[in-house]
Tab-separated table of C-alpha atoms in Angstrom:
chain	number	residue	atom	x	y	z
J	1	MET	CA	-15.743	2.048	6.389
J	2	GLN	CA	-12.747	2.918	4.609
J	3	TYR	CA	-9.768	1.201	4.341
J	4	LEU	CA	-6.020	1.877	3.617
J	5	VAL	CA	-4.538	-0.910	2.512
J	6	SER	CA	-0.691	-1.627	1.724
J	7	VAL	CA	1.052	-2.940	-0.310
J	8	ILE	CA	4.342	-4.176	1.429
J	9	ASP	CA	8.053	-5.028	-0.498
J	10	ASP	CA	11.288	-6.618	1.047
J	11	LYS	CA	14.162	-5.390	-0.394
J	12	SER	CA	15.980	-9.014	0.902
J	13	ASN	CA	12.860	-10.651	-1.371
J	14	PRO	CA	11.160	-8.780	-3.489
J	15	GLY	CA	7.454	-9.747	-4.863
J	16	SER	CA	7.460	-10.533	-8.842
J	17	THR	CA	8.089	-7.828	-11.487
J	18	ASP	CA	5.728	-9.588	-13.743
J	19	ARG	CA	2.552	-8.641	-11.785
J	20	GLN	CA	1.489	-5.580	-13.331
J	21	PRO	CA	-1.369	-7.434	-15.662
J	22	ALA	CA	-2.753	-9.301	-12.994
J	23	ILE	CA	-3.048	-6.721	-10.616
J	24	SER	CA	-4.846	-4.044	-13.523
J	25	GLU	CA	-7.237	-7.154	-13.955
J	26	PHE	CA	-7.908	-7.263	-10.100
J	27	ASN	CA	-8.192	-3.328	-9.609
J	28	GLU	CA	-11.022	-3.991	-12.499
J	29	ARG	CA	-13.117	-6.040	-10.013
J	30	LEU	CA	-12.872	-3.718	-7.093
J	31	ILE	CA	-14.171	-0.862	-9.032
J	32	ALA	CA	-16.522	-3.423	-10.122
J	33	GLY	CA	-17.447	-4.342	-7.055
J	34	GLY	CA	-17.493	-0.546	-5.804
J	35	TYR	CA	-14.597	-1.212	-3.648
J	36	TRP	CA	-12.232	1.128	-5.059
J	37	VAL	CA	-11.292	4.563	-3.909
J	38	PHE	CA	-7.928	4.790	-5.197
J	39	ALA	CA	-4.941	3.545	-5.180
J	40	GLY	CA	-1.334	3.968	-6.936
J	41	GLY	CA	2.360	2.635	-6.722
J	42	LEU	CA	5.529	4.349	-5.430
J	43	ALA	CA	8.453	5.257	-6.377
J	44	ASP	CA	11.638	3.583	-4.825
J	45	THR	CA	12.942	5.469	-1.419
J	46	ASP	CA	15.869	6.657	-2.661
J	47	SER	CA	13.272	8.777	-4.253
J	48	ALA	CA	11.748	10.207	-0.703
J	49	THR	CA	12.310	13.614	0.713
J	50	VAL	CA	11.176	13.430	4.507
J	51	ILE	CA	10.233	17.195	5.897
J	52	ASP	CA	10.656	17.811	9.706
J	53	ASN	CA	9.023	21.389	10.619
J	54	ARG	CA	8.500	20.585	14.287
J	55	GLY	CA	11.767	22.913	15.295
J	56	GLU	CA	12.469	26.508	15.080
J	57	GLN	CA	13.314	25.679	10.863
J	58	ALA	CA	12.215	23.179	8.696
J	59	VAL	CA	14.946	20.030	7.866
J	60	PHE	CA	14.702	17.977	4.710
J	61	SER	CA	16.314	14.969	4.650
J	62	ASP	CA	16.934	12.589	1.376
J	63	GLY	CA	15.579	9.276	1.879
J	64	PRO	CA	13.208	7.322	3.336
J	65	PHE	CA	12.320	8.383	7.212
J	66	VAL	CA	12.975	4.644	8.672
J	67	GLU	CA	15.689	2.356	7.295
J	68	SER	CA	14.222	-1.039	6.973
J	69	LYS	CA	14.393	-3.787	4.523
J	70	GLU	CA	10.992	-3.902	4.081
J	71	TYR	CA	8.863	-0.798	2.607
J	72	LEU	CA	5.884	0.734	1.188
J	73	ALA	CA	5.488	0.147	-2.354
J	74	GLY	CA	2.007	1.181	-2.826
J	75	VAL	CA	-1.517	1.988	-1.939
J	76	TRP	CA	-4.926	1.145	-2.161
J	77	VAL	CA	-7.819	2.895	-0.422
J	78	TRP	CA	-10.610	0.689	-0.289
J	79	GLU	CA	-14.539	1.186	0.671
J	80	ALA	CA	-15.693	-2.257	2.075
J	81	PRO	CA	-19.185	-2.792	4.539
J	82	ASP	CA	-16.918	-4.259	7.057
J	83	LEU	CA	-13.270	-5.531	8.383
J	84	ASP	CA	-14.219	-8.915	7.126
J	85	VAL	CA	-15.015	-8.366	3.736
J	86	ALA	CA	-11.472	-5.970	3.062
J	87	LEU	CA	-9.519	-8.607	4.462
J	88	LYS	CA	-10.782	-11.030	2.786
J	89	LEU	CA	-9.809	-8.653	-0.446
J	90	ALA	CA	-6.561	-8.301	1.187
J	91	THR	CA	-5.426	-11.943	0.689
J	92	GLU	CA	-6.433	-11.951	-2.533
J	93	ALA	CA	-4.433	-8.609	-3.259
J	94	SER	CA	-1.614	-10.351	-1.459
J	95	LYS	CA	-1.660	-13.159	-3.692
J	96	ILE	CA	-2.135	-11.584	-7.185
J	97	CYS	CA	0.701	-8.852	-5.891
J	98	ASP	CA	2.734	-11.269	-4.718
J	99	ARG	CA	4.039	-8.883	-1.725
J	100	LYS	CA	2.695	-8.854	2.057
J	101	ILE	CA	-0.537	-6.385	2.811
J	102	GLU	CA	-1.422	-4.129	5.515
J	103	VAL	CA	-5.237	-2.999	6.461
J	104	ARG	CA	-5.732	-0.419	8.370
J	105	PRO	CA	-9.691	1.478	8.724
J	106	PHE	CA	-9.502	4.949	8.855
J	107	ARG	CA	-10.956	7.221	12.044
């Protein structure tokens, strides 16, 4: 089963910025354990563009889709045998990243 693992940061109480060495080490463990599929950090929300092409013409809007103090800072995609394993890894990831983590299975 694959899981989308979202890293959630908070503008009013951001996580530590010195976590990259620990995150890199965690990523190496994910790769060695066969869990790693993909990962990436995201640029700040002010660099986002939202496109809505549900009407007669596309509308492009600068900034995030939703104004919120919490935002998506990065993602992993993990392959894990079950949700319990994914949640155990996510618990570790939250500590290592100093941020909230959301785990969602792919359909």
